[in-house]
mmCIF file of C-alpha atoms in Angstrom:
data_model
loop_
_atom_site.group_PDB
_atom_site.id
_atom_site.type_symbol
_atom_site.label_atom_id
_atom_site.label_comp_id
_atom_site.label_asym_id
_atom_site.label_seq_id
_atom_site.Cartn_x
_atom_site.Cartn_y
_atom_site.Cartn_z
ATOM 1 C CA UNK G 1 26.944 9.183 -2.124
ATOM 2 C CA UNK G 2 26.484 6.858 0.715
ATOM 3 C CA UNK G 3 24.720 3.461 0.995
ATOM 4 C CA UNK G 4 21.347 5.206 2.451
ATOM 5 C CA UNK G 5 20.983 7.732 -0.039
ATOM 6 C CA UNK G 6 21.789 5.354 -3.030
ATOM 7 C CA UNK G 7 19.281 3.042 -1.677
ATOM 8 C CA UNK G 8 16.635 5.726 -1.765
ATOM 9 C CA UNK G 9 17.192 7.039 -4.844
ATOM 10 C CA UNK G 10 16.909 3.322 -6.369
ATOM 11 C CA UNK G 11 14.240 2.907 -4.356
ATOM 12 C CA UNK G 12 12.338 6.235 -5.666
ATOM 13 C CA UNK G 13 13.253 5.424 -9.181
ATOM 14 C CA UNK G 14 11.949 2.050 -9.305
ATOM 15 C CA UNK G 15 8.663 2.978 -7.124
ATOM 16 C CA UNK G 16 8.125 5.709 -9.254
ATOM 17 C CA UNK G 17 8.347 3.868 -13.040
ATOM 18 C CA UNK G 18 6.018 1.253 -11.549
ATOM 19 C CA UNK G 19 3.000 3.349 -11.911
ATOM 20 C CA UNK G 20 4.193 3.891 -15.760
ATOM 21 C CA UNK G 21 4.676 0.488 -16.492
ATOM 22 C CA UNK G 22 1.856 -0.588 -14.886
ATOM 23 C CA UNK G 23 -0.325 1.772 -17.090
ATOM 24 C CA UNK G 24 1.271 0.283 -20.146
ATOM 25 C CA UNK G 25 0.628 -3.342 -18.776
ATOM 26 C CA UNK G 26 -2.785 -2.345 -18.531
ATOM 27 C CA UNK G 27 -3.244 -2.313 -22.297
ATOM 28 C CA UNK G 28 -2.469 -6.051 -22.726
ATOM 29 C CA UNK G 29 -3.798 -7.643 -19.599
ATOM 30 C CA UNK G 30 -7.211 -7.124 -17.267
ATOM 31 C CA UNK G 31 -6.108 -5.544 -13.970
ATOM 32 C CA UNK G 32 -6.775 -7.730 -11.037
ATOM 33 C CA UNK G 33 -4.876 -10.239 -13.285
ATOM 34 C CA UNK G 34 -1.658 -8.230 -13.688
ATOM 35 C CA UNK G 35 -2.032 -7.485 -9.915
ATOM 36 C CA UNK G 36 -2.160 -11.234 -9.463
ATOM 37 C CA UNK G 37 0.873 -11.936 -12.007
ATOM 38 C CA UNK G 38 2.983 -9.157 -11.021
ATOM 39 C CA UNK G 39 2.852 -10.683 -7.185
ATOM 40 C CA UNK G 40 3.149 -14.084 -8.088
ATOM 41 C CA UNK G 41 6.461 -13.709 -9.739
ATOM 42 C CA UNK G 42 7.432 -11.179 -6.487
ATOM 43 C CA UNK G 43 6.195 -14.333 -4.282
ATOM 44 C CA UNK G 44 8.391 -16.854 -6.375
ATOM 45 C CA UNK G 45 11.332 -14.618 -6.194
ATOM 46 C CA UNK G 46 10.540 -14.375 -2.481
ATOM 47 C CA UNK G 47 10.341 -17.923 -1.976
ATOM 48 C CA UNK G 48 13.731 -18.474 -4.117
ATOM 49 C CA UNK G 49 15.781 -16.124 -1.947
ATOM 50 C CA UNK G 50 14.460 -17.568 0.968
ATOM 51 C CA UNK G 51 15.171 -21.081 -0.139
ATOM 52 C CA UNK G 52 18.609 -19.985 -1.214
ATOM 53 C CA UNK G 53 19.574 -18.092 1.763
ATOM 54 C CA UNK G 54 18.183 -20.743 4.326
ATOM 55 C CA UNK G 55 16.013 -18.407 6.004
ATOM 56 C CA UNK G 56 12.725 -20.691 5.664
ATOM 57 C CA UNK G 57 9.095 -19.608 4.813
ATOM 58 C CA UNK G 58 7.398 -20.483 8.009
ATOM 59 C CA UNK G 59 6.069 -17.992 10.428
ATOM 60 C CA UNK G 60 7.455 -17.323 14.063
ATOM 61 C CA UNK G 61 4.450 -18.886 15.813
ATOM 62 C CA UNK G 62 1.526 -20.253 15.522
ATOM 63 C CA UNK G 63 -0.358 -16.885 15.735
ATOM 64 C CA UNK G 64 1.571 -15.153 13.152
ATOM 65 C CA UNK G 65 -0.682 -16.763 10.288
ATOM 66 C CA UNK G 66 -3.813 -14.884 10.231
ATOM 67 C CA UNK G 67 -2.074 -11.362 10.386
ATOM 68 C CA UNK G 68 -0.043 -12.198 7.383
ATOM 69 C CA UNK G 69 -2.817 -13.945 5.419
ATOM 70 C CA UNK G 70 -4.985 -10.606 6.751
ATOM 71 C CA UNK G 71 -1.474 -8.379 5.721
ATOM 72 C CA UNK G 72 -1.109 -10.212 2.107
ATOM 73 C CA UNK G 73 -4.832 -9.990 1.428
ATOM 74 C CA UNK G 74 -5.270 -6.034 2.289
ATOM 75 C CA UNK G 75 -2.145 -4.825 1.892
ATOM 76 C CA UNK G 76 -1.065 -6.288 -1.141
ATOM 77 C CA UNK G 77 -4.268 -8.252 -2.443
ATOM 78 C CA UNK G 78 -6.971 -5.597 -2.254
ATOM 79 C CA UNK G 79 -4.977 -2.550 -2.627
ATOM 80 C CA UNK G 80 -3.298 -3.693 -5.915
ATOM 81 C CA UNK G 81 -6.632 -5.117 -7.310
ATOM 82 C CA UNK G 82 -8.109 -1.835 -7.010
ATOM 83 C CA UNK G 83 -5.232 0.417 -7.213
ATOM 84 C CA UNK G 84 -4.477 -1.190 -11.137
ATOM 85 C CA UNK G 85 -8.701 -1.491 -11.508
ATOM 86 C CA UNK G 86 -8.555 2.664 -11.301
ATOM 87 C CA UNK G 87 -5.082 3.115 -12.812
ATOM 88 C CA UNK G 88 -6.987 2.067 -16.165
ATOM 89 C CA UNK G 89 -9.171 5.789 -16.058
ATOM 90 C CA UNK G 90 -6.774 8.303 -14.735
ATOM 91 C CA UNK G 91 -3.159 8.959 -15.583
ATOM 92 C CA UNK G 92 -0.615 7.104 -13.489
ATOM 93 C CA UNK G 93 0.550 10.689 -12.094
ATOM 94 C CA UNK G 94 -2.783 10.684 -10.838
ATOM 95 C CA UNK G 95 -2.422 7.040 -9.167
ATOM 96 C CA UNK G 96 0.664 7.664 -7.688
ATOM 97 C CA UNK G 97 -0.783 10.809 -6.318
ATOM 98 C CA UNK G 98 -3.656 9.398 -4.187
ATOM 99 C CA UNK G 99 -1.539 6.952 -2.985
ATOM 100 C CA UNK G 100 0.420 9.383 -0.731
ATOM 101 C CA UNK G 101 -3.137 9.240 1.299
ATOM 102 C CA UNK G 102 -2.124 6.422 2.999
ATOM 103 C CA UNK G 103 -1.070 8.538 5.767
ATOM 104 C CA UNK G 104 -3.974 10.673 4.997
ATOM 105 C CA UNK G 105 -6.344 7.883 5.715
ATOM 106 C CA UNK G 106 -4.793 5.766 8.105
ATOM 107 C CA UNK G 107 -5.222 7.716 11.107
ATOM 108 C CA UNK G 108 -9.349 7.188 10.210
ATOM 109 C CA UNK G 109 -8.671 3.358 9.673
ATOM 110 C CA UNK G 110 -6.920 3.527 13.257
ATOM 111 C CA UNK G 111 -9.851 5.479 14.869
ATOM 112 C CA UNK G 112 -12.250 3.164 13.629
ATOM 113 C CA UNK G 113 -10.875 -0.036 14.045
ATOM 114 C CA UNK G 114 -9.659 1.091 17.763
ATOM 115 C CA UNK G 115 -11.907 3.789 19.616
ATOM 116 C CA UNK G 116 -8.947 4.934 21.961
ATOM 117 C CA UNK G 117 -6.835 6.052 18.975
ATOM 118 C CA UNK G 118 -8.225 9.850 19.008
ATOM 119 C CA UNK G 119 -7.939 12.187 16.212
ATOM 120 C CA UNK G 120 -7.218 15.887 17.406
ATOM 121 C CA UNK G 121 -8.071 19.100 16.175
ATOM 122 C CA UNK G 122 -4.835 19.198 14.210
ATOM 123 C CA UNK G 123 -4.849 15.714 12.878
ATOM 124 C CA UNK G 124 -8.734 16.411 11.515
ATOM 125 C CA UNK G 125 -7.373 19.519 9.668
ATOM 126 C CA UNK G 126 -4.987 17.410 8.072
ATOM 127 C CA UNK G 127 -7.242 15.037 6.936
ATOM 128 C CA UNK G 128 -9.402 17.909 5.305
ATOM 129 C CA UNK G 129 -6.810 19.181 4.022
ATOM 130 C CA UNK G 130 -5.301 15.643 2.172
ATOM 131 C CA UNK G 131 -8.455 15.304 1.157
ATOM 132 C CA UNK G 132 -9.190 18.547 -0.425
ATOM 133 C CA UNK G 133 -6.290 18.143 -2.309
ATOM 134 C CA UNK G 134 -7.141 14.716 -3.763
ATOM 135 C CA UNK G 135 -10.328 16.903 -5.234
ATOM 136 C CA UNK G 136 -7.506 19.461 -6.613
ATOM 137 C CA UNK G 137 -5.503 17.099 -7.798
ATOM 138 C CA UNK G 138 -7.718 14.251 -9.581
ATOM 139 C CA UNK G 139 -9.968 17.070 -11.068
ATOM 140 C CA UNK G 140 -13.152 14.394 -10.907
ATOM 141 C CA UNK G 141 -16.178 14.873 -13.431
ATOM 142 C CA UNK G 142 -18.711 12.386 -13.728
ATOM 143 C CA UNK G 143 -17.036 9.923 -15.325
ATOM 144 C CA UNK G 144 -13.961 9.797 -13.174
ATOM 145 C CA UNK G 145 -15.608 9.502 -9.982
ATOM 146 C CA UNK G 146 -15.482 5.396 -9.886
ATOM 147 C CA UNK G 147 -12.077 5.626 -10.875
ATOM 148 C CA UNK G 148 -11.314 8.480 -7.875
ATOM 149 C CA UNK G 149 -13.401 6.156 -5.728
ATOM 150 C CA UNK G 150 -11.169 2.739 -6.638
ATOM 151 C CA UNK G 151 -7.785 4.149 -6.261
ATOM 152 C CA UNK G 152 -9.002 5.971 -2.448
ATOM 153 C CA UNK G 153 -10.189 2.601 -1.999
ATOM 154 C CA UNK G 154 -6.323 1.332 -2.722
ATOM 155 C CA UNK G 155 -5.051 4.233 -0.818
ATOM 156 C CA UNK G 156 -7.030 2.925 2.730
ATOM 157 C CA UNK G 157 -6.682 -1.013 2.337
ATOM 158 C CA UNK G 158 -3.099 -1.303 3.518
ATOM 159 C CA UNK G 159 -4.265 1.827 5.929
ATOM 160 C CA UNK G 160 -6.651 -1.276 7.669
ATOM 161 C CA UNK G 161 -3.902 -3.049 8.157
ATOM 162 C CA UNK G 162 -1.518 -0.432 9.361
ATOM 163 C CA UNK G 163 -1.870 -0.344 13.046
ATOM 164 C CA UNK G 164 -1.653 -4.141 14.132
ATOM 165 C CA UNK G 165 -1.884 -5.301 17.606
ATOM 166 C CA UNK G 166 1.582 -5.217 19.108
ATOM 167 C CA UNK G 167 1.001 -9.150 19.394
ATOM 168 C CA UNK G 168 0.484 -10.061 15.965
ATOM 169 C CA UNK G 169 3.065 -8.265 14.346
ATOM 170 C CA UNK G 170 4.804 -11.393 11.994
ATOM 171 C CA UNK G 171 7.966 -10.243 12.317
ATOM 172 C CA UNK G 172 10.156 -7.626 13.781
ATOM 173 C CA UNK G 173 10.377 -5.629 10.364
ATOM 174 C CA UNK G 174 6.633 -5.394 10.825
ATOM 175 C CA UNK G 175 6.671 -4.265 14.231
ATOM 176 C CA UNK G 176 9.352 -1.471 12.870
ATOM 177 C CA UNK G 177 7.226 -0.201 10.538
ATOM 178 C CA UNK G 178 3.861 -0.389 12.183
ATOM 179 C CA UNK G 179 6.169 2.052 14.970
ATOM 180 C CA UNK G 180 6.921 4.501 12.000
ATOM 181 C CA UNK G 181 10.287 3.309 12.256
ATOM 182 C CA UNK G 182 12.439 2.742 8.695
ATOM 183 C CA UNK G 183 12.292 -1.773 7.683
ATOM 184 C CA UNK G 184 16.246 -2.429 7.690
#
């Protein structure tokens, strides 16, 4: 097996139990809290590495701060907040599940934030379609629909943030992936 495909499959495996353990944490702590724990110990072990490596914490330039702060607050802050908030009524099959509307739901993010970004024929199929299967999927009755509502709502916050302005990308990993192109 090669590098690529072993990094993948850890990748997959640890992406995947998150939404299990997560689930479990839920029974001992509220959830914007273990959102907020959970990041702050992936924040120290950022700023450890960094520190350790010599790479520094500070941003490129001087206009680099608000897009992370913006980056941090949607697509970390706000998505986990409400992603764990709805994880505690539905199954974390479920929650892992909507999530794969990201791509669903960022080409409406991209529309409305920037008028020239068009959505064709095809592309409003798809989003029917993604969305139809959410329905299919969550199987809402009354008492789920908050829950279906929280973890869309987790699903489109780092969609918001998904199409920066080629100027205000932080870092060249950004710029990668706001391209569609794999973070190296």
């Amino acid at each position: 097996m090669n590098r690529d495909a072993a990094g993948f499959l850890a990748l997959a495996a640890l992406w995947g139990t998150a939404f299990v353990a997560t689930k479990a944490a839920l029974a001992d702590f509220p959830p914007v809290l273990l959102a907020a724990l959970r990041f702050g110990a992936a924040a120290a072990t950022l700023v450890a590495v960094a520190v350790a490596t010599g790479r520094g914490l500070r941003p490129a330039g001087r206009g680099d701060l608000a897009p992370i702060l913006a980056g941090g607050a949607f697509s970390i802050g706000l998505h986990h907040a409400l992603l764990f908030t709805g994880q505690q009524y539905v199954p974390s099959a479920v929650a892992a599940t909507l999530l794969g509307l990201i791509p669903v739901l960022t080409p409406v993010a991209a529309r409305a934030l920037r008028p020239d970004d068009r959505i064709d024929a095809v592309g409003a199929v798809g989003i029917l379609v993604g969305f139809a299967g959410l329905v299919l999927i969550a199987d809402p009755d009354a008492d789920r629909v908050r829950a279906l509502l929280q973890a869309t709502g987790a699903a489109r916050s780092p969609a918001v943030r998904a199409r920066p302005r080629p100027r205000s990308a932080p870092c060249s990993c950004s710029r990668r992936r706001s391209r569609g192109s794999p973070a190296r």
